[in-house]
mmCIF file of C-alpha atoms in Angstrom:
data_model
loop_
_atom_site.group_PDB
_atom_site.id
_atom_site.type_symbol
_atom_site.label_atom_id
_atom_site.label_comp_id
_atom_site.label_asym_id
_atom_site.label_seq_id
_atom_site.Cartn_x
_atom_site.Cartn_y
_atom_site.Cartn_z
ATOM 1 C CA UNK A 1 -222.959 138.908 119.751
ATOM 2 C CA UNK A 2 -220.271 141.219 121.866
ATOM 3 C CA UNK A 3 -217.746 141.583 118.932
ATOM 4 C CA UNK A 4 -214.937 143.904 121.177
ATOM 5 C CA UNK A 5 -215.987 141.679 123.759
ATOM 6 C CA UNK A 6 -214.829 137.953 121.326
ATOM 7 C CA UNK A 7 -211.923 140.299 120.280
ATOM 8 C CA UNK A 8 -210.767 140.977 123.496
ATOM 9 C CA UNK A 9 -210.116 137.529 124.804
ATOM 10 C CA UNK A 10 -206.889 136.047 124.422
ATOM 11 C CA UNK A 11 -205.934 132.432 123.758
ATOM 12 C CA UNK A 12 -203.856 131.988 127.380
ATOM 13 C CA UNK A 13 -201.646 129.316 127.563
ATOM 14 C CA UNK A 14 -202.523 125.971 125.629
ATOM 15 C CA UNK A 15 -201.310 123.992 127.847
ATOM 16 C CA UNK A 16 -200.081 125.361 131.310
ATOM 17 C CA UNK A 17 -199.372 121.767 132.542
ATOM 18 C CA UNK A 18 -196.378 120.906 129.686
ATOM 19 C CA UNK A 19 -194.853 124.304 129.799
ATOM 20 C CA UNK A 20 -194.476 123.757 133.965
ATOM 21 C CA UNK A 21 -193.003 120.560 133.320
ATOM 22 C CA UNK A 22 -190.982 122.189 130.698
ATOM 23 C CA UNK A 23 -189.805 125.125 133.354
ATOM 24 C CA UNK A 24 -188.999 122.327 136.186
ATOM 25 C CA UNK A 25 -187.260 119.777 133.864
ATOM 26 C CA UNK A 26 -185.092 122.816 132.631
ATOM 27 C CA UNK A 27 -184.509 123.821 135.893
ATOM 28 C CA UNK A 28 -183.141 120.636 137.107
ATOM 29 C CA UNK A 29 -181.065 119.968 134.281
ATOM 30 C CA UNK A 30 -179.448 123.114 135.287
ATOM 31 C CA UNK A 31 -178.799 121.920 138.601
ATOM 32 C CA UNK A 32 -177.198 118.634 138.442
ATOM 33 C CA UNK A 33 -174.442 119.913 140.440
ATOM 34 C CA UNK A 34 -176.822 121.456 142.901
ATOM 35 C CA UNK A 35 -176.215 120.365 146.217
ATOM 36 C CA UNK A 36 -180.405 120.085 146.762
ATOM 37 C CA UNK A 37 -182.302 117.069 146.484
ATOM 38 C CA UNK A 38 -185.945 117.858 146.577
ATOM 39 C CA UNK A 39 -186.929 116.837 143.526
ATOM 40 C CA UNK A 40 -186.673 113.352 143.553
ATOM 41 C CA UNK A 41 -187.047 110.981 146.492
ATOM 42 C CA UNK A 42 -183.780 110.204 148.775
ATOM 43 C CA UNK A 43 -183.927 106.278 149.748
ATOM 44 C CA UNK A 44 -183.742 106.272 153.665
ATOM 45 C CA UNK A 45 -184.081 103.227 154.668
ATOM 46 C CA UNK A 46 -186.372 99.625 154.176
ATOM 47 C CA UNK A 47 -189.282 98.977 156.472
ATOM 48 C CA UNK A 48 -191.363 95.799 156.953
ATOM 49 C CA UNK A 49 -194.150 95.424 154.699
ATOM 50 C CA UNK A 50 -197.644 95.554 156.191
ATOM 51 C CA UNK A 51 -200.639 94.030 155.236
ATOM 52 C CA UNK A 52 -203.120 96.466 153.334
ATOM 53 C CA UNK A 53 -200.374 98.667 152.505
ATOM 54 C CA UNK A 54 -199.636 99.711 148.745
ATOM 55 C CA UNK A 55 -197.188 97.360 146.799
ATOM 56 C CA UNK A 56 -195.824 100.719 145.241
ATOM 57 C CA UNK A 57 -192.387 100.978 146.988
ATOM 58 C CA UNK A 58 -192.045 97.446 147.879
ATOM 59 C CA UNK A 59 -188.161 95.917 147.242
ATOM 60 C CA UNK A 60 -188.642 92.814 145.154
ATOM 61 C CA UNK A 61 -184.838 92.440 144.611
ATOM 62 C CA UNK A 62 -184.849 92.430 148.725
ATOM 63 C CA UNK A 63 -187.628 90.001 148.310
ATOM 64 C CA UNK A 64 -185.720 87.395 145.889
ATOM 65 C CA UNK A 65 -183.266 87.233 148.141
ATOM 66 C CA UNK A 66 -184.509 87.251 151.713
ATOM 67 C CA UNK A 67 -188.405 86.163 150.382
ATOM 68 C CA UNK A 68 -189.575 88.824 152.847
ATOM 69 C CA UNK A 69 -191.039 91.881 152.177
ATOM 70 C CA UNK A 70 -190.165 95.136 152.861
ATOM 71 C CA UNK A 71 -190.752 98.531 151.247
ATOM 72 C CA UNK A 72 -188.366 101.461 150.834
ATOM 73 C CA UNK A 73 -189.244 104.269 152.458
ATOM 74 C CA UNK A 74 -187.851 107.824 151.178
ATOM 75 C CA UNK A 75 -186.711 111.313 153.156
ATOM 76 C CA UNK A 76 -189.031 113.302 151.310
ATOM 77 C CA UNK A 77 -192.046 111.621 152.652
ATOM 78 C CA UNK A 78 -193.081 114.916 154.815
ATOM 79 C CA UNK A 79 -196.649 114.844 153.986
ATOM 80 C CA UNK A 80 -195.900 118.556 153.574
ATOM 81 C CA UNK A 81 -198.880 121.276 152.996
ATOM 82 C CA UNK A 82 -198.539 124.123 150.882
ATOM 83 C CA UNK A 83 -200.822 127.114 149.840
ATOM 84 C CA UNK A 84 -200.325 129.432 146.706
ATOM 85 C CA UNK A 85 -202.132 132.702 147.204
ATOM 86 C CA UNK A 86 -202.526 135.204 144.014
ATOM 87 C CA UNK A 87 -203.180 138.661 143.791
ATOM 88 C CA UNK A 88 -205.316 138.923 140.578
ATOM 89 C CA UNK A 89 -206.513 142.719 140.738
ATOM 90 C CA UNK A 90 -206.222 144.234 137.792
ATOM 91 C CA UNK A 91 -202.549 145.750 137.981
ATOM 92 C CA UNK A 92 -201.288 141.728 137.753
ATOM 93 C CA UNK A 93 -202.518 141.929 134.058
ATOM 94 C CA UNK A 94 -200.228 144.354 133.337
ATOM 95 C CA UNK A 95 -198.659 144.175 130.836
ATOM 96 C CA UNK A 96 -201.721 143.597 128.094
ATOM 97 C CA UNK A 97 -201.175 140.634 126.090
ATOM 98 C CA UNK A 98 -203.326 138.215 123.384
ATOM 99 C CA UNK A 99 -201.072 135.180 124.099
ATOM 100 C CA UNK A 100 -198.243 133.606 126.719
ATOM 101 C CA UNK A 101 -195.118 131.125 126.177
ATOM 102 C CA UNK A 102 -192.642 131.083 128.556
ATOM 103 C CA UNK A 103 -191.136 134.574 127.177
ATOM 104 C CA UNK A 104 -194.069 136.428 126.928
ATOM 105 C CA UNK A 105 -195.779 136.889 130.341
ATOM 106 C CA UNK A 106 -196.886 139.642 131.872
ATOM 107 C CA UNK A 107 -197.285 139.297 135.868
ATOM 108 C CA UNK A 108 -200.287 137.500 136.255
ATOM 109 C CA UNK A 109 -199.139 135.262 133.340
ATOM 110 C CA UNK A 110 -196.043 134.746 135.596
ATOM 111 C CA UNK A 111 -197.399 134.400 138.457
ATOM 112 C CA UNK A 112 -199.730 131.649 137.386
ATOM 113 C CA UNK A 113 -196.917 129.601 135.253
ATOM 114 C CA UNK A 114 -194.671 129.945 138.623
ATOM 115 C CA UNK A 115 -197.075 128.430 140.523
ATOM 116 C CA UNK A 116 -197.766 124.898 137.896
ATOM 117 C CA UNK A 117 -194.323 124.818 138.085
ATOM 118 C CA UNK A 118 -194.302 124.989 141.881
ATOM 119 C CA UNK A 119 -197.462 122.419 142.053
ATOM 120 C CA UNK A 120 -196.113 119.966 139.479
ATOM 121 C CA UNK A 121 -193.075 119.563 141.749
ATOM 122 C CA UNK A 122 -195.596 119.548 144.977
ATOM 123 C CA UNK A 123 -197.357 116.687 143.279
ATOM 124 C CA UNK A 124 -194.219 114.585 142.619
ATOM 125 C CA UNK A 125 -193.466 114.250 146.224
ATOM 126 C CA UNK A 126 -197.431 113.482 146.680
ATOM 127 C CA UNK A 127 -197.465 116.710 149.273
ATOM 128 C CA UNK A 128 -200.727 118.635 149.797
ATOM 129 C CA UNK A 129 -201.331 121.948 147.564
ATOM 130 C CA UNK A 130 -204.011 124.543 148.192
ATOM 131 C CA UNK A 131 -205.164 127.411 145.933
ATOM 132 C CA UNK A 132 -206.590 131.344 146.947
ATOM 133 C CA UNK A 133 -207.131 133.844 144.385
ATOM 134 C CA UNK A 134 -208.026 137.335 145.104
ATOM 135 C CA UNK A 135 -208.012 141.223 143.934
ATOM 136 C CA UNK A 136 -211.385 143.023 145.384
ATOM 137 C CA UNK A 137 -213.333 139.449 145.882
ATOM 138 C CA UNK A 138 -212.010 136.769 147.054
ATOM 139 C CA UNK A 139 -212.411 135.230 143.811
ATOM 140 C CA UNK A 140 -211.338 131.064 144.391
ATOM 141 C CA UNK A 141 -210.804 129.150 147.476
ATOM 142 C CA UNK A 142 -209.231 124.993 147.637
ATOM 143 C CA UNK A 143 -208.225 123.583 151.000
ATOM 144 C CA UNK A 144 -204.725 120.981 150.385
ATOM 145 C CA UNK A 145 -205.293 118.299 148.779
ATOM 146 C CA UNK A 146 -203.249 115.813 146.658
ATOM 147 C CA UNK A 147 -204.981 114.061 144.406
ATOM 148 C CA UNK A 148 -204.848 114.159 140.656
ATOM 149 C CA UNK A 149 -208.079 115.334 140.328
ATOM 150 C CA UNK A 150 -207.665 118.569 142.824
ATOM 151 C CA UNK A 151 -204.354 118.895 140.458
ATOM 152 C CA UNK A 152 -206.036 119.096 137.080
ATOM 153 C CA UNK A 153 -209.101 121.437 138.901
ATOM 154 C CA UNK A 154 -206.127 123.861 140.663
ATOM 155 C CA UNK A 155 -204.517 124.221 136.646
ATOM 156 C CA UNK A 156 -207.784 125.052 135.064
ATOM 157 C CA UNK A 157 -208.360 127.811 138.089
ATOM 158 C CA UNK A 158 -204.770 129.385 137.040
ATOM 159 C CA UNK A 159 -205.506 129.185 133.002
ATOM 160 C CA UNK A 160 -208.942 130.995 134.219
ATOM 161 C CA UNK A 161 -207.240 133.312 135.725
ATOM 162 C CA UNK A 162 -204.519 134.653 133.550
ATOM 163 C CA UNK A 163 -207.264 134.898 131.187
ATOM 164 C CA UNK A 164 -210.207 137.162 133.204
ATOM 165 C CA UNK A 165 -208.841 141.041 132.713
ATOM 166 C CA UNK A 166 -211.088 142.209 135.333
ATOM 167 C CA UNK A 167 -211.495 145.777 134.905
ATOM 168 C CA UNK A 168 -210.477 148.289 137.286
ATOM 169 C CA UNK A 169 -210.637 145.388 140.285
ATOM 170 C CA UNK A 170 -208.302 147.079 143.061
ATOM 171 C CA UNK A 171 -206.132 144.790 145.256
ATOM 172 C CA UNK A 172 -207.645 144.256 148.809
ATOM 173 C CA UNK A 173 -204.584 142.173 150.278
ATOM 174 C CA UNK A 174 -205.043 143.755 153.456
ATOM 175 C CA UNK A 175 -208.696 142.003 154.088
ATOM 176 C CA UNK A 176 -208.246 138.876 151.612
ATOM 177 C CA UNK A 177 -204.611 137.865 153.858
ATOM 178 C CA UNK A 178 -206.363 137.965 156.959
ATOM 179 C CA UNK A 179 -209.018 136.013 155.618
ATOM 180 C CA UNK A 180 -207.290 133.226 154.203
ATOM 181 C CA UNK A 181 -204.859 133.268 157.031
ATOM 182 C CA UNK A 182 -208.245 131.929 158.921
ATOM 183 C CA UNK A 183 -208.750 129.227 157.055
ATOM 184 C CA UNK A 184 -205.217 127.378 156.455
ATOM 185 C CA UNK A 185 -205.488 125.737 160.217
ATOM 186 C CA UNK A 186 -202.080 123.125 160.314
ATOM 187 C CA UNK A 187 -198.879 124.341 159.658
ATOM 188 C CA UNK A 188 -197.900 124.919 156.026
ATOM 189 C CA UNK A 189 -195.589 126.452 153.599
ATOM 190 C CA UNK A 190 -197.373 129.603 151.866
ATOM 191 C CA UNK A 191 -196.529 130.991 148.788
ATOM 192 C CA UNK A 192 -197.475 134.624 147.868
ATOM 193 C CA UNK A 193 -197.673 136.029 144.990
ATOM 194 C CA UNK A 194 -198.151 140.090 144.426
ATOM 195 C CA UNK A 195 -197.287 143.495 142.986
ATOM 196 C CA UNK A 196 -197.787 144.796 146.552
ATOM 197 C CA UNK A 197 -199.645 147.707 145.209
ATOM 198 C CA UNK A 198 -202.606 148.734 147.012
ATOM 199 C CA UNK A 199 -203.624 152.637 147.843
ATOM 200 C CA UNK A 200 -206.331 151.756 149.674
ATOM 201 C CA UNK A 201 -204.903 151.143 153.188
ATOM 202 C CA UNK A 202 -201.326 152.231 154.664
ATOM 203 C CA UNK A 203 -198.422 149.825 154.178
ATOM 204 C CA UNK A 204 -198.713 148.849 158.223
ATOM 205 C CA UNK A 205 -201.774 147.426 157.612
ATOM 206 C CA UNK A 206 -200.302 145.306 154.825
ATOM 207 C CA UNK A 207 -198.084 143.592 156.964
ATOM 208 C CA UNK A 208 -200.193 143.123 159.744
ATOM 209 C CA UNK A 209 -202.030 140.835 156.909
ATOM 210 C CA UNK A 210 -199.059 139.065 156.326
ATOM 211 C CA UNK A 211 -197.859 138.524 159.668
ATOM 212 C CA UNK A 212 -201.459 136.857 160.387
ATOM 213 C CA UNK A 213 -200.434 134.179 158.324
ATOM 214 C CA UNK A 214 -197.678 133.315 160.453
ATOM 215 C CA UNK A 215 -199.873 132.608 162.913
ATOM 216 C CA UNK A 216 -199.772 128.598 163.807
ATOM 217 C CA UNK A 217 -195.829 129.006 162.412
ATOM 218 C CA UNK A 218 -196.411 129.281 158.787
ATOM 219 C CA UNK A 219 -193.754 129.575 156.724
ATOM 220 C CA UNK A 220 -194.882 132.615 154.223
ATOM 221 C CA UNK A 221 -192.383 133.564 151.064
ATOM 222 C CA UNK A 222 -193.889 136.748 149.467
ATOM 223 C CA UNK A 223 -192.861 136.615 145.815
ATOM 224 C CA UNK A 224 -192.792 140.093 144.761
ATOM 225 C CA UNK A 225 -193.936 140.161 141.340
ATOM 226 C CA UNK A 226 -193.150 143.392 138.578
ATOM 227 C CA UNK A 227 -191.907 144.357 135.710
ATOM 228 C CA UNK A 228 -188.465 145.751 136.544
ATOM 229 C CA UNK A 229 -187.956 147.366 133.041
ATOM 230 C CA UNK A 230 -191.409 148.980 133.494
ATOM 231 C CA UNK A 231 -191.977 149.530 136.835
ATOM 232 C CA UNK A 232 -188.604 149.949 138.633
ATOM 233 C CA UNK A 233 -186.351 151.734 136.246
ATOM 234 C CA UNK A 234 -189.426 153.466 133.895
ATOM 235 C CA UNK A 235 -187.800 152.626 131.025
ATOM 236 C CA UNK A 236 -190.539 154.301 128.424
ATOM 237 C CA UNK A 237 -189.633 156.084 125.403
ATOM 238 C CA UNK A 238 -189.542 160.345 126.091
ATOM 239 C CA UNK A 239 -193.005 160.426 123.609
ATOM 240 C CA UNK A 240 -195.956 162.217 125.379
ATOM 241 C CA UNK A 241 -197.714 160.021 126.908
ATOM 242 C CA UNK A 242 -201.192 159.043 129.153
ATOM 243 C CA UNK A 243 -200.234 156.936 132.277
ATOM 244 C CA UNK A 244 -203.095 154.587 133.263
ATOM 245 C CA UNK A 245 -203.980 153.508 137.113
ATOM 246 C CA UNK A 246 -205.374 150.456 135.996
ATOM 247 C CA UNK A 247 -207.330 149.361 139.243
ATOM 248 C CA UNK A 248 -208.678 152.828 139.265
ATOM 249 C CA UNK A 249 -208.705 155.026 136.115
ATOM 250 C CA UNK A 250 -207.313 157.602 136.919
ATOM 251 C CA UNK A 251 -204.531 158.864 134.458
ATOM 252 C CA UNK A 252 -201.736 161.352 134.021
ATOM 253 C CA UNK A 253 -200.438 162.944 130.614
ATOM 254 C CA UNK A 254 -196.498 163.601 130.477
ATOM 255 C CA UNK A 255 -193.350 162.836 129.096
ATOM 256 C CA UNK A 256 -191.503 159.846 130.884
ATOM 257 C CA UNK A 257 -188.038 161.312 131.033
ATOM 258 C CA UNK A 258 -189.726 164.383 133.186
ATOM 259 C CA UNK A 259 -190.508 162.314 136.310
ATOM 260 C CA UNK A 260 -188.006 159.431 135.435
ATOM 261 C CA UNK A 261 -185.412 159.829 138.505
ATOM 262 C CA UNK A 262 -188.055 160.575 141.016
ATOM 263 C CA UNK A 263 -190.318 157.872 140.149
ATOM 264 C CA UNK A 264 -187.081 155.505 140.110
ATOM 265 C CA UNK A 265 -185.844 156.790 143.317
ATOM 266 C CA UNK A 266 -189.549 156.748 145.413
ATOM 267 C CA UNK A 267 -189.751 153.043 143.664
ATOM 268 C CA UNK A 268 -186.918 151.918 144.995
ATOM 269 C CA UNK A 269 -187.184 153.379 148.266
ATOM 270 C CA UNK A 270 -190.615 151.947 148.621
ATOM 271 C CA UNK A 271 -188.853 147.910 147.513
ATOM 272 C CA UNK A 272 -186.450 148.334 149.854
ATOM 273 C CA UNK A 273 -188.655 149.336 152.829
ATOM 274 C CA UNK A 274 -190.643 145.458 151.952
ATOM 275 C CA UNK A 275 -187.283 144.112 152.202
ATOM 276 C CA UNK A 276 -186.586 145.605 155.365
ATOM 277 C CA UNK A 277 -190.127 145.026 156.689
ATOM 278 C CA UNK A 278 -190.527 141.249 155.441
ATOM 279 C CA UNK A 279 -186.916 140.608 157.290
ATOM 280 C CA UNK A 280 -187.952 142.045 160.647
ATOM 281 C CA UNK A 281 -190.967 140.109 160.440
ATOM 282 C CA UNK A 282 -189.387 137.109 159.176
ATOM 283 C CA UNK A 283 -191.112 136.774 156.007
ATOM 284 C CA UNK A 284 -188.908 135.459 152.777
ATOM 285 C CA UNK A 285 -188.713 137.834 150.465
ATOM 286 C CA UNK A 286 -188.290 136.946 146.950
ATOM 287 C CA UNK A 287 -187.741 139.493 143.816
ATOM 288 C CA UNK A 288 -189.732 137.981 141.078
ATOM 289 C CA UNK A 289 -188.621 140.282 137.798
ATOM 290 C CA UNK A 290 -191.065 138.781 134.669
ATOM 291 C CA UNK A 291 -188.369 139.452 132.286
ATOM 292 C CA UNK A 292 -186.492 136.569 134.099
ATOM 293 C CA UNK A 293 -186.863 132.965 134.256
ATOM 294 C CA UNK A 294 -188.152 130.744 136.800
ATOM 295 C CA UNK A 295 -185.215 129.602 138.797
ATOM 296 C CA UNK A 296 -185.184 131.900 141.601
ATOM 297 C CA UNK A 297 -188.821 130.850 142.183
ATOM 298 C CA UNK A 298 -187.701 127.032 142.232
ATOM 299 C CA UNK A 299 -184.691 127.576 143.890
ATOM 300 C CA UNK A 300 -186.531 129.572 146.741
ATOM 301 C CA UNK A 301 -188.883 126.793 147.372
ATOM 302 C CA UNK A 302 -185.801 124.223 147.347
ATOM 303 C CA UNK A 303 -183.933 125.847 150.011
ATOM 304 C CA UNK A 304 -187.307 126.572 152.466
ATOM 305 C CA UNK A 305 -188.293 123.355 152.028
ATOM 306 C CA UNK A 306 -185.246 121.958 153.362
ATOM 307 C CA UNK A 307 -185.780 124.352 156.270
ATOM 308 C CA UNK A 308 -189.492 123.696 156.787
ATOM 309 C CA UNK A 309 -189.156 120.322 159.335
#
């Protein structure tokens, strides 16, 4: 038996299903006063009922007293399609952990409880979701579907997931976007989720990728996921240190307060010029800080929804 290799797994999440539920009910109790209604299903209007349709939404009060039958149809019934992408190289498992709640993610962890929470609501109004996972592979592929079944299979893929520390895997957005931009055909809302770190080809290229999936007029929101303790403001400790490239190895020893300004400053420079770049190309862009909870993410997909028609 591997003995590092039992004592490096970690336990994940127990049970990614209840603790979306948990982030979307607490989201909406939040919101009462919110003037969005995507979470539950607006009555429109009644419609006769047809022969061989389901009984589900059919208005037996209507029926006692007019002993016809009709069925209430709702606003939200859009049919809409949606596709959750993930970067899972191995600078999304930063930073290490043995176990995940809801306060203790790191950004694949994140990434992968913001996306339950995103299907679980995606399932309530019975739209279609589809899954892609990728870092140097193109590790998982589902088309959108909306059946229970494809639920349950798409939550066992993102418990997977935040599990599988792959080991030095570098992020090949660039080839992996324009990929799965070939294979989502009718008109969807896409979901992207990534550090946006990738040395292997220039930042033009990156966007090309996304732009591809605009093709067919996708609507793409790029969740840009970090740690902005970590990663934007290099808050570390002035101890000597070894700096780790994670996808490739390569390290650095020195004391964090040394570079700490110019690190900040080429960090922020480089956020701002996504920003810039995802506006001019009409892209959402969404900051996606771990350290914070999950209503941005929900409120984001609230207010494109209502756009996406």
């Amino acid at each position: 038996m591997d003995f590092q290799h039992e004592l490096d797994k970690v336990s994940g999440f127990k049970n990614l299903e209840l603790l979306a539920k948990q982030v979307v009910e607490g989201f909406i109790a939040g919101m009462h006063k919110s003037p969005f209604h995507g979470f539950s299903a607006e009555f429109a209007e009644h419609k006769i009922y047809n022969q061989g349709e389901s009984t589900r939404h059919i208005d037996w009060k209507l029926f006692a007293k007019t002993d016809k039958l009709y069925t209430k149809r709702y606003d939200d019934e859009t049919n809409l399609r949606c596709h959750i992408i993930i970067d899972n190289s191995s600078s999304m498992h930063y930073p290490e952990s043995t176990s995940f709640s809801i306060d203790n993610l790191n950004k694949i962890a994140f990434s992968a409880l913001a996306s339950a929470s995103l299907m679980h609501i995606l399932k309530k109004q019975r739209d279609a979701i589809g899954l892609s996972i990728y870092s140097d592979l193109y590790d998982f592929y589902a088309p959108e579907k909306g059946s229970e079944r494809h639920h349950q299979m798409l939550l066992h893929q993102l418990s997977e997931m935040v599990v599988s520390k792959p080991l030095k895997r570098q992020t090949e957005t660039y080839q992996y976007l324009h990929e799965i931009a070939e294979k989502i055909h009718r008109r969807s809302m896409i979901f992207v989720f990534t550090d946006m770190f990738q040395s292997t080809v220039e930042q033009d290229k990156l966007f090309e990728a996304l732009r591809h999936l605009k093709y067919n007029k996708h609507e793409v929101i790029l969740f840009h996921v970090f740690d902005k303790q970590k990663e934007l403001t290099f808050d570390f400790d002035n101890k000597p240190r070894r700096f780790i490239d994670v996808e490739t190895g390569e390290f650095i020893n020195l004391y964090a307060d040394s570079i700490k300004d110019n690190y900040h400053n080429a960090v922020e420079n480089y956020f701002e010029t996504l920003k810039l770049k995802c506006a001019q190309y009409k892209i959402k862009y969404v900051e996606a800080d771990i350290n914070k909870n999950f209503n941005n993410i929900l409120t984001t997909y609230m207010v494109e929804r209502q756009k996406f028609a």
